[in-house]
Amino acid sequence: QVTLRESGPALVKPTQTLTLTCTFSGFSLSTSGMCVSWIRQTPGKALEWLARIDWDDDRFYSPSLRTRLNISKGTSKNQVVLTMTNMGPVDTATYFCVRINSGLWDSWGQGAPVTVSS
Amino acid sequence: EIVLTQSPGTLSLSPGERATLSCRASQGVSSAYLAWYQQKPGQAPSLLIFAASRRATGIPDRFSGSGSGTDFTLSISRLEPEDFAVYYCHQYGTSPITFGQGTRLEI
């Protein structure tokens, strides 16, 4: 059974850096064709793709957020970490990690709500 | 980027009726990379349809997807009470990956 779980701070201050961890089980990110993406959903419910990391460590970013994002495999083999710098109120959202299996976006985590406020 | 426009914004129907949801792309989308998701309150989106017309594992056959190019449709043949939710289309063939703004299906 594939599961993913996002973790990180629920509240960050403006200009701070957000670090989110996706901890997963039921698959290996070393398997060919396996990827993990981060998506966020604003309070208005719009979905926005942020970044993706592939089994071979290729990384892809949303062009509009590229300069603020970094995605990496965690120190544990079953983790992916997303950092987003210079957080602002518009970054208030629920952040999801998603497994992509040979192109199929088939499993989502439950989401981590993040509020940016002083 | 490819903009996906879903219509209608809200669809009000009754159980047993047929629902037809539209997703129009600002430029052509490969059918291989068009998906539909269902999202219920407090939950993550859940994959319904991928490659425009293929049902994900465990999805009942009352859900069907069709379309190509710039026009795609999600149909639900006989609405069940659990089908009332928000539906999103998603293209993942052209970077940046984009989502539609959603259609709310309500009773």
Coordinates of C-alpha atoms in Angstrom, one line a residue:
Chain A
Q1 CA 0.0 0.0 0.0
V2 CA 1.4 3.4 -1.0
T3 CA 1.2 6.2 1.5
L4 CA 2.6 9.7 1.6
R5 CA 2.6 12.1 4.5
E6 CA 3.6 15.8 4.5
S7 CA 5.1 17.3 7.6
G8 CA 6.4 20.8 8.5
P9 CA 5.5 24.0 10.3
A10 CA 1.8 25.1 10.2
L11 CA 2.8 28.7 10.7
V12 CA 5.7 30.7 9.2
K13 CA 6.6 34.3 9.3
P14 CA 7.0 36.5 6.2
T15 CA 10.5 36.3 4.7
Q16 CA 11.2 33.0 6.4
T17 CA 12.1 29.7 4.6
L18 CA 9.6 26.9 4.6
T19 CA 10.8 23.4 4.8
L20 CA 8.4 20.5 4.1
T21 CA 9.1 16.8 4.3
C22 CA 7.2 14.1 2.4
T23 CA 7.6 10.7 4.0
F24 CA 6.4 7.9 1.9
S25 CA 6.1 4.1 2.0
G26 CA 5.1 1.4 -0.4
F27 CA 7.5 2.3 -3.2
S28 CA 11.1 3.2 -3.8
L29 CA 12.1 6.5 -5.3
S30 CA 15.1 4.6 -6.8
T31 CA 12.9 2.6 -9.1
S32 CA 13.0 3.7 -12.7
G33 CA 9.9 5.8 -13.6
M34 CA 9.2 6.8 -10.1
C35 CA 8.9 10.5 -9.2
V36 CA 7.5 12.8 -6.4
S37 CA 5.9 16.1 -7.0
W38 CA 4.8 18.9 -4.7
I39 CA 1.5 20.7 -5.4
R40 CA -0.2 23.4 -3.3
Q41 CA -3.8 24.4 -3.0
T42 CA -4.7 27.9 -2.1
P43 CA -7.6 28.8 0.2
G44 CA -9.6 29.6 -2.9
K45 CA -9.0 25.9 -3.9
A46 CA -6.7 26.5 -7.0
L47 CA -4.1 23.8 -7.5
E48 CA -0.6 24.8 -8.4
W49 CA 2.3 22.5 -9.3
L50 CA 5.6 23.4 -7.6
A51 CA 8.3 20.9 -8.3
R52 CA 9.2 17.4 -9.1
I53 CA 12.1 15.0 -8.4
D54 CA 12.7 11.9 -10.4
W55 CA 14.2 8.5 -9.6
D56 CA 17.5 9.5 -11.3
D57 CA 17.6 12.8 -9.3
D58 CA 16.4 15.0 -12.2
R59 CA 14.6 18.0 -10.8
F60 CA 12.0 20.3 -12.3
Y61 CA 10.4 23.5 -11.0
S62 CA 7.5 25.8 -11.7
P63 CA 9.0 28.6 -13.8
S64 CA 7.2 31.2 -11.7
L65 CA 8.7 29.9 -8.4
R66 CA 12.0 28.4 -9.6
T67 CA 14.2 30.9 -7.8
R68 CA 12.6 30.2 -4.5
L69 CA 12.3 26.4 -4.6
N70 CA 14.6 23.5 -3.9
I71 CA 13.5 19.9 -4.0
S72 CA 15.8 17.1 -2.9
K73 CA 15.8 13.5 -1.6
G74 CA 16.0 13.4 2.1
T75 CA 18.7 11.8 4.2
S76 CA 16.2 8.9 4.7
K77 CA 15.6 6.9 1.5
N78 CA 11.8 7.3 1.9
Q79 CA 11.7 11.1 2.1
V80 CA 11.6 14.1 -0.2
V81 CA 12.2 17.6 1.0
L82 CA 10.9 20.9 -0.4
T83 CA 12.2 24.2 0.6
M84 CA 10.7 27.5 -0.3
T85 CA 12.4 30.8 0.5
N86 CA 11.1 34.2 1.2
M87 CA 7.6 33.1 2.2
G88 CA 4.8 35.7 1.9
P89 CA 1.1 35.7 2.7
V90 CA 0.3 34.6 -0.9
D91 CA 2.1 31.4 -0.1
T92 CA -0.6 30.4 2.5
A93 CA -1.9 27.1 1.2
T94 CA -2.1 23.4 1.8
Y95 CA 0.9 21.6 0.4
F96 CA 0.6 18.1 -1.0
C97 CA 3.2 15.6 -2.1
V98 CA 2.2 13.2 -4.9
R99 CA 3.7 10.0 -6.2
I100 CA 4.1 9.8 -10.0
N101 CA 4.5 6.2 -11.2
S102 CA 5.5 6.0 -14.8
G103 CA 3.7 9.2 -15.5
L104 CA 0.6 8.3 -13.5
W105 CA -0.2 10.7 -10.6
D106 CA -1.8 8.1 -8.5
S107 CA -1.2 8.7 -4.8
W108 CA -1.5 11.9 -2.8
G109 CA -0.6 12.7 0.7
Q110 CA -3.3 14.2 3.0
G111 CA -1.7 17.7 2.8
A112 CA 0.0 20.0 5.2
P113 CA -1.7 23.4 5.8
V114 CA 0.8 26.3 6.0
T115 CA -0.1 29.8 7.0
V116 CA 2.2 32.8 6.5
S117 CA 1.6 35.5 9.0
S118 CA 3.6 37.6 11.4
Chain B
E1 CA 1.7 27.8 -20.0
I2 CA -1.4 25.8 -20.9
V3 CA -4.5 27.3 -19.2
L4 CA -7.2 24.8 -18.5
T5 CA -10.7 26.3 -18.2
Q6 CA -13.4 24.2 -16.6
S7 CA -17.1 24.7 -17.1
P8 CA -19.5 25.1 -15.5
G9 CA -18.1 26.5 -12.3
T10 CA -20.9 24.9 -10.4
L11 CA -23.3 22.2 -11.6
S12 CA -26.5 21.5 -9.6
L13 CA -28.0 18.1 -10.2
S14 CA -29.8 15.3 -8.4
P15 CA -28.8 11.7 -7.7
G16 CA -29.6 9.5 -10.7
E17 CA -29.0 12.3 -13.2
R18 CA -26.1 12.5 -15.7
A19 CA -23.3 15.0 -15.2
T20 CA -21.2 16.4 -18.0
L21 CA -18.1 18.5 -17.0
S22 CA -16.0 20.3 -19.6
C23 CA -12.3 21.2 -19.6
R24 CA -11.0 23.4 -22.4
A25 CA -7.2 23.9 -22.9
S26 CA -5.6 27.1 -24.3
Q27 CA -3.5 25.0 -26.6
G28 CA -3.4 21.3 -27.6
V29 CA -2.9 18.7 -24.9
S30 CA -1.8 15.2 -25.7
S31 CA -4.6 12.9 -24.6
A32 CA -2.0 10.7 -23.0
Y33 CA -1.4 13.4 -20.4
L34 CA -4.9 14.6 -19.4
A35 CA -6.4 13.5 -16.1
W36 CA -9.4 14.2 -13.9
Y37 CA -9.5 14.2 -10.1
Q38 CA -12.3 14.2 -7.5
Q39 CA -11.8 16.2 -4.3
K40 CA -14.1 16.0 -1.3
P41 CA -14.0 18.4 1.6
G42 CA -10.9 18.0 3.8
Q43 CA -9.4 15.4 1.5
A44 CA -6.7 15.3 -1.1
P45 CA -7.6 15.1 -4.8
S46 CA -8.1 11.5 -5.9
L47 CA -7.3 10.2 -9.4
L48 CA -10.4 9.3 -11.4
I49 CA -9.3 9.3 -15.1
F50 CA -5.9 9.4 -16.8
A51 CA -4.9 9.5 -20.4
A52 CA -8.2 11.3 -21.0
S53 CA -10.3 8.2 -21.0
R54 CA -8.8 5.5 -18.8
R55 CA -10.3 4.9 -15.4
A56 CA -8.0 4.6 -12.4
T57 CA -8.0 1.5 -10.3
G58 CA -11.2 1.0 -8.4
I59 CA -13.2 3.8 -10.2
P60 CA -16.7 2.7 -11.1
D61 CA -17.7 2.6 -14.8
R62 CA -20.3 5.3 -14.3
F63 CA -17.3 7.7 -14.7
S64 CA -16.0 8.2 -18.2
G65 CA -13.6 10.6 -19.9
S66 CA -13.4 11.6 -23.5
G67 CA -11.9 14.2 -25.7
S68 CA -8.8 15.3 -27.5
G69 CA -6.8 18.3 -28.5
T70 CA -8.3 21.2 -26.6
D71 CA -11.6 19.8 -25.5
F72 CA -12.1 17.2 -22.8
T73 CA -15.1 15.9 -21.0
L74 CA -15.8 14.0 -17.8
S75 CA -19.1 12.3 -17.7
I76 CA -20.8 10.6 -14.7
S77 CA -23.7 8.6 -16.0
R78 CA -25.9 8.1 -12.9
L79 CA -25.0 10.3 -10.0
E80 CA -24.6 8.7 -6.6
P81 CA -24.7 10.8 -3.4
E82 CA -21.0 10.3 -2.9
D83 CA -20.2 11.8 -6.3
F84 CA -21.0 15.3 -5.1
A85 CA -17.6 16.9 -4.9
V86 CA -15.2 19.2 -6.8
Y87 CA -13.6 17.9 -10.0
Y88 CA -10.4 19.1 -11.5
C89 CA -8.8 18.5 -14.9
H90 CA -5.0 18.3 -15.1
Q91 CA -2.5 18.3 -17.9
Y92 CA 0.9 16.9 -17.2
G93 CA 2.4 16.6 -20.6
T94 CA 3.7 20.1 -21.0
S95 CA 5.7 22.1 -18.5
P96 CA 4.6 23.8 -16.4
I97 CA 2.0 21.3 -15.3
T98 CA -1.4 22.9 -14.8
F99 CA -4.8 22.3 -13.4
G100 CA -8.2 23.6 -14.1
Q101 CA -9.9 25.8 -11.6
G102 CA -12.5 23.1 -10.7
T103 CA -16.2 22.3 -11.2
R104 CA -18.3 22.0 -8.0
L105 CA -20.9 19.3 -8.4
E106 CA -23.7 19.9 -5.9
I107 CA -27.1 18.5 -5.1

